[in-house]
CSV table of C-alpha atoms in Angstrom, one decimal:
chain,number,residue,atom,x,y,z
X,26,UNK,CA,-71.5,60.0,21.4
X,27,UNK,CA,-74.8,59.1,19.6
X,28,UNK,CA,-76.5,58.1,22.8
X,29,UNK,CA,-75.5,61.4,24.8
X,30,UNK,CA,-75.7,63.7,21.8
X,31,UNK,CA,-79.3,63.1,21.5
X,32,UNK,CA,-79.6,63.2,25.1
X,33,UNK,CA,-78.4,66.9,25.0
X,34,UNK,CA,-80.8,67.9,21.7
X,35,UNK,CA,-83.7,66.4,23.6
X,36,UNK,CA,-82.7,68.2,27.1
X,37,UNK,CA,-82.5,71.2,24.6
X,38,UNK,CA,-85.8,70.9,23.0
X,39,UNK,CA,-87.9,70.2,26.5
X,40,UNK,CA,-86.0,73.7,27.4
X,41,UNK,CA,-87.5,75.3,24.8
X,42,UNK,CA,-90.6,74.3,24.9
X,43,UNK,CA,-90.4,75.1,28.5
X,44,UNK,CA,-89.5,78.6,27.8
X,45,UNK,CA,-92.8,79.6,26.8
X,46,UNK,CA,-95.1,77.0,28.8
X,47,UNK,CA,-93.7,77.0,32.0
X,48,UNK,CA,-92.0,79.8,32.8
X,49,UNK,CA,-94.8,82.7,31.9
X,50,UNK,CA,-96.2,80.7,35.6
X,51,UNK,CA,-93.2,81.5,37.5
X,52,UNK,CA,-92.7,85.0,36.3
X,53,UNK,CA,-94.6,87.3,38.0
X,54,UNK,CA,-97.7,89.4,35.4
X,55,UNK,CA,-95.5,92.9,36.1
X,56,UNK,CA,-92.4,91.5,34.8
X,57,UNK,CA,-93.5,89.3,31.9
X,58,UNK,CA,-92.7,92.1,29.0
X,59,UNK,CA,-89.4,92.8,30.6
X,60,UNK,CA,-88.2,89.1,30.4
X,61,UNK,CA,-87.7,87.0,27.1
X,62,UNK,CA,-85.7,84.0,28.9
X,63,UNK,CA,-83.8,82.1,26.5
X,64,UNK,CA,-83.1,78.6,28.3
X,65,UNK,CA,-81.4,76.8,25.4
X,66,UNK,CA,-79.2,79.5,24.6
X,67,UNK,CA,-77.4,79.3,27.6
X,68,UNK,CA,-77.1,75.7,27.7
X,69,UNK,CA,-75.9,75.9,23.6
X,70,UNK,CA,-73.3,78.3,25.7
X,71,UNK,CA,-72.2,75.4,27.6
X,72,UNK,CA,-71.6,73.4,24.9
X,73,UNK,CA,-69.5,76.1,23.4
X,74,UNK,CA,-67.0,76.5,25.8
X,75,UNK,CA,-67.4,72.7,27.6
X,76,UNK,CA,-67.4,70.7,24.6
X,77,UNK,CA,-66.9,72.4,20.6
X,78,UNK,CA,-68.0,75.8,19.3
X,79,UNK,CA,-68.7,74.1,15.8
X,80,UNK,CA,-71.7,71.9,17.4
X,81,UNK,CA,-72.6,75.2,19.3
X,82,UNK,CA,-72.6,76.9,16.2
X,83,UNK,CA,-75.2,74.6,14.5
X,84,UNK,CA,-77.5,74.1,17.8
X,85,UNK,CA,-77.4,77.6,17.7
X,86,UNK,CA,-78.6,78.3,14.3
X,87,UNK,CA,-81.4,75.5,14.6
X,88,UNK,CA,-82.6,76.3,18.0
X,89,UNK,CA,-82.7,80.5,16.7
X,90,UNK,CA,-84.3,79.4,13.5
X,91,UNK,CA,-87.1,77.8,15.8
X,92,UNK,CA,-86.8,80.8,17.7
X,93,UNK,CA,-87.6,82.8,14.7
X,94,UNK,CA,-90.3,80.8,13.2
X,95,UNK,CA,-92.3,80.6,17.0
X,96,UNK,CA,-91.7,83.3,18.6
X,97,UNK,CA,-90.3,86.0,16.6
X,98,UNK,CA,-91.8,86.0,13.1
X,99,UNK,CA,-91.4,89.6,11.9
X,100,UNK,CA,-88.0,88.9,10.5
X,101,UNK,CA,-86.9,85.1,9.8
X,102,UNK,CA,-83.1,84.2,10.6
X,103,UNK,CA,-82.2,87.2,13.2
X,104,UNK,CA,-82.6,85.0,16.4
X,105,UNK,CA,-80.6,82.2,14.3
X,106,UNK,CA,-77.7,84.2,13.0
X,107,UNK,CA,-77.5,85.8,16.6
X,108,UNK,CA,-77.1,82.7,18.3
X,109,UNK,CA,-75.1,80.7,16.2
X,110,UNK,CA,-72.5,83.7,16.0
X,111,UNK,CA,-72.8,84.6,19.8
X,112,UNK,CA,-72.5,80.6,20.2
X,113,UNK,CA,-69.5,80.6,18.0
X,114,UNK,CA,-67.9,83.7,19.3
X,115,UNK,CA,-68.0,82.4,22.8
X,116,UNK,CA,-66.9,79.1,22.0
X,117,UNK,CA,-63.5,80.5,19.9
X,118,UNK,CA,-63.2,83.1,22.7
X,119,UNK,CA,-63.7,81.0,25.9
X,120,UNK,CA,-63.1,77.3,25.1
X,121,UNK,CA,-61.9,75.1,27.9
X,122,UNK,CA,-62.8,71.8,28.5
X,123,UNK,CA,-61.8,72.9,32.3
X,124,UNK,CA,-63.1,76.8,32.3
X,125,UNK,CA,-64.1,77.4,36.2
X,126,UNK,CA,-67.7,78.9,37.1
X,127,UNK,CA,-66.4,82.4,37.3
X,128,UNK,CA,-65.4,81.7,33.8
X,129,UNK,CA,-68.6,80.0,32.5
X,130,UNK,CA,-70.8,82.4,34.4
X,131,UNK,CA,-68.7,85.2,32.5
X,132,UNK,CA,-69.7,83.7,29.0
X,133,UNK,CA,-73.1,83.5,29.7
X,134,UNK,CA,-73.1,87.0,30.7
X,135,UNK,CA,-71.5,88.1,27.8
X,136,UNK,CA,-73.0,85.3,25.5
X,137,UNK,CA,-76.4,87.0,26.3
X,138,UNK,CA,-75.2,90.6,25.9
X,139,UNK,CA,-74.3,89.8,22.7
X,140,UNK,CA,-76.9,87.8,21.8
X,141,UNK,CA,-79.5,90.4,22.2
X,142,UNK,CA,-77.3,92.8,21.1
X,143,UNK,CA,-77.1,91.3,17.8
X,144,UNK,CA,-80.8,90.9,17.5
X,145,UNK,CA,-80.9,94.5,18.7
X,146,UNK,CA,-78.8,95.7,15.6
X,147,UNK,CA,-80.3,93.5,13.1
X,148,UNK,CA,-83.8,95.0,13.8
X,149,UNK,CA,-82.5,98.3,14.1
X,150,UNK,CA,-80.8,97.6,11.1
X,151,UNK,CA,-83.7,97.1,9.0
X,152,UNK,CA,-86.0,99.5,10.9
X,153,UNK,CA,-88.3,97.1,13.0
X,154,UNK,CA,-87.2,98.9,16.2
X,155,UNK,CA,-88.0,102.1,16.9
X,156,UNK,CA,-86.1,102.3,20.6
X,157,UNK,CA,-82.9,103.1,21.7
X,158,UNK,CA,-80.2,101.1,22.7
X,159,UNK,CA,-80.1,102.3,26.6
X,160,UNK,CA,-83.3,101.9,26.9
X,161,UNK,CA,-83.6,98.2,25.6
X,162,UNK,CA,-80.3,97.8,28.0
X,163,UNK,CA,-82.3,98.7,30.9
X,164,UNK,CA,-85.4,97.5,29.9
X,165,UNK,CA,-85.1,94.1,28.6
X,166,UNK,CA,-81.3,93.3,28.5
X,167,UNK,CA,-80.4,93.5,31.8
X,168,UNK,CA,-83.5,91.3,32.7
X,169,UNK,CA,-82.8,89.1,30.9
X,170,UNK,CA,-78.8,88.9,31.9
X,171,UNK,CA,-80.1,88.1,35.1
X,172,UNK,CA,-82.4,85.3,34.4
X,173,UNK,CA,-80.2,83.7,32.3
X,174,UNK,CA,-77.1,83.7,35.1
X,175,UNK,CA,-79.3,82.5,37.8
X,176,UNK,CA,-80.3,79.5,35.2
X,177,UNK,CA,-76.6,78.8,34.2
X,178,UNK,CA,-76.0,78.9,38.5
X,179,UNK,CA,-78.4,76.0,38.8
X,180,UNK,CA,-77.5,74.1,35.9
X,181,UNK,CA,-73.7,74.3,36.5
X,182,UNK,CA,-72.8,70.9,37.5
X,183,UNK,CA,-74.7,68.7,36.1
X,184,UNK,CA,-74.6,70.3,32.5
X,185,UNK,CA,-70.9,70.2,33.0
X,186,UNK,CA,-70.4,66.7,34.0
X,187,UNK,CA,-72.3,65.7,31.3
X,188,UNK,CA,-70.6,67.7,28.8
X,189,UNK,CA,-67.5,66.1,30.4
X,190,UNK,CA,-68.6,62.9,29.8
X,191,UNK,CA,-69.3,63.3,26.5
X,192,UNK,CA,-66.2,64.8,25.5
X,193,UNK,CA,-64.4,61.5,27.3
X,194,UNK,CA,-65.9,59.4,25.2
X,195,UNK,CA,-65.8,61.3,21.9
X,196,UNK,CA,-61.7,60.8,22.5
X,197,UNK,CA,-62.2,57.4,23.2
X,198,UNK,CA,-64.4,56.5,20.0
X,199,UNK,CA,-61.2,58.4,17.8
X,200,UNK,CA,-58.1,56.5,19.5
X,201,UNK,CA,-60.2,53.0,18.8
């Protein structure tokens, strides 16, 4: 477990350092306000329903609470608390160690909805947004729904056989 485990924090760190080096380059200048991709959230997804909600559930909180110090810093532990509890959520929800794409590509859907849902309310909440919700839907919700499925499309396979893999060998480490 050790060796994969840290495999799967340092594949989710490079993604989040790629969120905000690389990927400004690939999206177009018109559409760079409307997209805040989110790269290790959907792979924390994965984890969720592929392999145990509770590790979700603390990749989530520590990858939002660099989220929150980095790129969001009007309000610490929004991004955190929204991705460890979508994380969660969809793990308890959704967990299969078998769950088809259709399936998977549903939780990220969702899993991204109601991540940046949550983050909607919670700056709502304490009056940091000024916007409605339809208009953060169309404008930056939706963008981002769409970004993040064509990311979980690509990553599919070999996220899951990983996962897999890990999961085989976490069962064989607790029969020995």
């Amino acid at each position: 477990m050790r060796m994969r485990g840290q495999v799967l924090i340092l594949l989710l760190f490079v993604l989040f350092i790629a969120e905000d080096t690389i990927l400004p380059w690939l999206i177009p200048d018109a559409w760079q306000f409307r997209f805040s991709p989110n790269l290790t959230f959907v792979v924390i997804l994965f984890v969720a329903v592929y392999y145990s909600r509770h590790t979700a559930l603390v990749l989530g909180l520590v990858f939002g609470l660099l989220h929150d110090i980095i790129f969001y810093g009007s309000m610490i532990g929004a991004y955190s608390f929204a991705m460890g509890l979508s994380a969660y959520v969809m793990g308890l929800v959704f967990h299969s160690p078998r769950a088809l794409m259709p399936v998977m590509m549903s939780v990220v859907l969702l899993g991204s909805l109601l991540l940046d849902s949550t983050v909607f309310g919670i700056y709502q909440l304490f009056q940091l947004n000024h916007q409605f919700f339809d208009w953060a839907l169309v404008e930056y919700m939706v963008p981002d729904l769409f970004l993040h499925f064509v990311f979980a499309l690509i990553i599919y396979v070999p996220v899951r056989k990983q996962l897999e893999r890990l999961e085989k060998r976490v069962k064989k480490e607790e029969a020995a």
